[in-house]
Tab-separated table of N, CA and C in Angstrom:
chain	number	residue	atom	x	y	z
A	440	MET	N	-16.426	-54.018	-53.945
A	440	MET	CA	-16.700	-52.650	-54.073
A	440	MET	C	-18.275	-52.626	-53.944
A	441	SER	N	-19.147	-51.792	-52.821
A	441	SER	CA	-20.508	-51.939	-52.779
A	441	SER	C	-21.309	-50.803	-53.715
A	442	ASP	N	-22.297	-51.257	-54.114
A	442	ASP	CA	-23.117	-50.231	-55.074
A	442	ASP	C	-23.019	-48.814	-54.384
A	443	ASP	N	-23.154	-48.095	-55.413
A	443	ASP	CA	-23.316	-46.806	-54.671
A	443	ASP	C	-24.968	-46.396	-55.089
A	444	LYS	N	-25.533	-46.651	-53.946
A	444	LYS	CA	-27.257	-46.630	-53.736
A	444	LYS	C	-27.754	-45.216	-54.284
A	445	SER	N	-26.743	-43.954	-54.363
A	445	SER	CA	-27.261	-42.689	-54.682
A	445	SER	C	-27.305	-42.712	-56.237
A	446	LYS	N	-26.550	-43.395	-56.965
A	446	LYS	CA	-26.262	-43.981	-58.386
A	446	LYS	C	-27.556	-44.661	-58.846
A	447	THR	N	-28.401	-44.502	-58.956
A	447	THR	CA	-29.719	-45.275	-59.592
A	447	THR	C	-30.205	-45.229	-60.786
A	448	GLY	N	-30.902	-45.892	-61.400
A	448	GLY	CA	-31.218	-45.503	-63.145
A	448	GLY	C	-30.841	-46.537	-64.090
A	449	GLY	N	-30.609	-46.587	-65.188
A	449	GLY	CA	-30.586	-47.247	-66.470
A	449	GLY	C	-29.966	-48.229	-66.047
A	450	PRO	N	-28.646	-48.266	-66.067
A	450	PRO	CA	-27.609	-49.586	-65.837
A	450	PRO	C	-27.783	-50.357	-64.343
A	451	ASP	N	-28.472	-49.714	-63.430
A	451	ASP	CA	-28.695	-50.426	-62.381
A	451	ASP	C	-30.249	-51.333	-62.202
A	452	ARG	N	-31.047	-50.562	-63.261
A	452	ARG	CA	-32.328	-51.575	-63.194
A	452	ARG	C	-32.218	-52.431	-64.375
A	453	GLU	N	-31.289	-52.761	-65.193
A	453	GLU	CA	-31.057	-53.495	-66.004
A	453	GLU	C	-30.329	-54.901	-65.351
A	454	ARG	N	-29.839	-54.610	-64.503
A	454	ARG	CA	-28.956	-55.830	-64.015
A	454	ARG	C	-28.907	-56.208	-62.527
A	455	ILE	N	-29.069	-57.515	-62.394
A	455	ILE	CA	-29.356	-57.973	-60.885
A	455	ILE	C	-27.730	-58.365	-60.134
A	456	ASN	N	-27.447	-58.102	-59.112
A	456	ASN	CA	-26.311	-58.183	-58.829
A	456	ASN	C	-26.435	-58.813	-57.513
A	457	THR	N	-26.138	-60.124	-57.579
A	457	THR	CA	-26.223	-60.999	-56.856
A	457	THR	C	-25.436	-61.117	-55.510
A	458	ASN	N	-24.684	-60.484	-55.469
A	458	ASN	CA	-23.471	-60.059	-54.291
A	458	ASN	C	-24.271	-58.941	-53.263
A	459	GLU	N	-25.024	-58.307	-53.728
A	459	GLU	CA	-26.021	-57.383	-52.757
A	459	GLU	C	-27.188	-58.266	-52.007
A	460	ASP	N	-27.308	-58.389	-51.021
A	460	ASP	CA	-28.391	-59.195	-50.178
A	460	ASP	C	-29.928	-58.481	-50.703
A	461	TYR	N	-29.781	-57.061	-50.453
A	461	TYR	CA	-31.114	-56.352	-50.922
A	461	TYR	C	-31.734	-56.694	-52.247
A	462	GLU	N	-30.796	-56.489	-53.322
A	462	GLU	CA	-31.084	-56.920	-54.462
A	462	GLU	C	-31.628	-58.488	-54.825
A	463	VAL	N	-30.974	-59.259	-54.000
A	463	VAL	CA	-31.453	-60.391	-54.015
A	463	VAL	C	-33.008	-60.935	-53.472
A	464	ARG	N	-33.048	-60.030	-52.687
A	464	ARG	CA	-34.325	-59.767	-51.877
A	464	ARG	C	-35.281	-59.378	-52.757
A	465	ASN	N	-35.395	-58.174	-53.065
A	465	ASN	CA	-36.112	-57.210	-53.904
A	465	ASN	C	-36.580	-57.926	-55.172
A	466	TRP	N	-35.320	-58.365	-56.155
A	466	TRP	CA	-35.714	-59.020	-57.338
A	466	TRP	C	-36.657	-60.247	-57.205
A	467	SER	N	-36.140	-61.423	-56.208
A	467	SER	CA	-36.453	-62.410	-55.695
A	467	SER	C	-38.443	-61.957	-55.657
A	468	LYS	N	-38.252	-61.181	-54.778
A	468	LYS	CA	-39.966	-60.868	-54.452
A	468	LYS	C	-40.251	-60.402	-55.955
A	469	LYS	N	-39.927	-59.545	-56.449
A	469	LYS	CA	-40.532	-59.068	-57.826
A	469	LYS	C	-40.528	-60.038	-58.949
A	470	LEU	N	-39.979	-61.122	-58.870
A	470	LEU	CA	-39.870	-61.971	-59.826
A	470	LEU	C	-40.416	-63.381	-59.506
A	471	GLY	N	-40.927	-63.372	-58.227
A	471	GLY	CA	-41.851	-64.658	-57.362
A	471	GLY	C	-41.053	-66.005	-57.545
A	472	VAL	N	-39.924	-65.546	-57.314
A	472	VAL	CA	-38.994	-66.810	-56.971
A	472	VAL	C	-38.189	-66.875	-55.905
A	473	THR	N	-37.447	-67.876	-55.361
A	473	THR	CA	-36.817	-68.000	-54.027
A	473	THR	C	-35.278	-67.471	-54.438
A	474	PRO	N	-34.683	-66.975	-53.856
A	474	PRO	CA	-33.615	-66.108	-53.809
A	474	PRO	C	-32.497	-67.101	-54.568
A	475	ASP	N	-32.781	-68.603	-54.287
A	475	ASP	CA	-31.819	-69.377	-54.869
A	475	ASP	C	-32.150	-69.689	-56.049
A	476	GLN	N	-33.444	-69.572	-56.714
A	476	GLN	CA	-33.769	-69.833	-58.126
A	476	GLN	C	-33.278	-68.582	-58.909
A	477	LEU	N	-33.147	-67.587	-57.900
A	477	LEU	CA	-32.251	-66.115	-58.871
A	477	LEU	C	-30.946	-66.379	-59.001
A	478	LYS	N	-30.454	-66.687	-58.364
A	478	LYS	CA	-29.188	-66.738	-58.007
A	478	LYS	C	-28.717	-67.856	-59.272
A	479	ASP	N	-29.389	-68.994	-59.034
A	479	ASP	CA	-29.382	-70.007	-59.986
A	479	ASP	C	-29.387	-69.427	-61.737
A	480	ALA	N	-30.565	-69.105	-62.195
A	480	ALA	CA	-30.972	-68.145	-63.221
A	480	ALA	C	-29.456	-66.997	-63.770
A	481	VAL	N	-29.184	-66.355	-62.636
A	481	VAL	CA	-28.136	-65.477	-63.118
A	481	VAL	C	-26.925	-66.051	-63.028
A	482	LYS	N	-26.896	-66.949	-62.685
A	482	LYS	CA	-25.293	-67.859	-62.862
A	482	LYS	C	-25.569	-68.659	-64.484
A	483	LYS	N	-26.495	-68.979	-64.637
A	483	LYS	CA	-26.663	-69.741	-66.077
A	483	LYS	C	-26.868	-68.454	-67.078
A	484	VAL	N	-27.324	-67.623	-66.845
A	484	VAL	CA	-27.694	-66.539	-68.127
A	484	VAL	C	-27.091	-65.277	-67.978
A	485	GLY	N	-26.359	-64.810	-66.767
A	485	GLY	CA	-25.813	-63.754	-66.785
A	485	GLY	C	-26.702	-62.714	-65.895
A	486	PRO	N	-26.140	-61.649	-65.609
A	486	PRO	CA	-26.957	-60.538	-64.607
A	486	PRO	C	-28.323	-59.651	-65.288
A	487	MET	N	-28.292	-59.858	-66.740
A	487	MET	CA	-28.933	-58.729	-67.152
A	487	MET	C	-30.685	-59.370	-66.949
A	488	VAL	N	-31.658	-58.229	-66.626
A	488	VAL	CA	-32.974	-58.777	-65.608
A	488	VAL	C	-33.587	-59.547	-67.167
A	489	ASP	N	-33.402	-58.873	-68.539
A	489	ASP	CA	-34.037	-59.556	-69.538
A	489	ASP	C	-33.839	-61.149	-69.561
A	490	ASP	N	-32.913	-61.095	-69.509
A	490	ASP	CA	-32.239	-62.809	-70.142
A	490	ASP	C	-32.617	-63.671	-68.313
A	491	VAL	N	-32.723	-62.976	-67.477
A	491	VAL	CA	-32.980	-63.614	-66.419
A	491	VAL	C	-34.794	-63.964	-66.267
A	492	ARG	N	-35.204	-63.059	-66.612
A	492	ARG	CA	-36.890	-63.048	-66.833
A	492	ARG	C	-37.031	-64.194	-67.826
A	493	ARG	N	-36.364	-64.336	-68.835
A	493	ARG	CA	-36.864	-65.283	-70.087
A	493	ARG	C	-36.247	-66.614	-69.400
A	494	GLU	N	-35.267	-66.373	-68.792
A	494	GLU	CA	-34.804	-68.206	-68.118
A	494	GLU	C	-35.718	-68.641	-67.030
A	495	LEU	N	-36.249	-67.459	-66.276
A	495	LEU	CA	-37.610	-67.871	-65.202
A	495	LEU	C	-39.060	-68.169	-65.837
A	496	GLY	N	-38.891	-67.879	-67.043
A	496	GLY	CA	-40.300	-67.603	-67.668
A	496	GLY	C	-41.006	-66.666	-67.306
A	497	LYS	N	-40.674	-65.684	-67.125
A	497	LYS	CA	-41.725	-64.253	-66.351
A	497	LYS	C	-41.749	-63.345	-67.522
């Protein structure tokens, strides 16, 4: 099931959905990493943005 792009806010901003190309692209750019680095970090620590930032040292 795709994200409902009309429902943005709290939960959407706290999680990274690596199944959505636009999220991978946007978060990779925002965090200054490659899409593969982002996906590896999410795979390792889960989808929560704060955990991914810590893993990437951002």
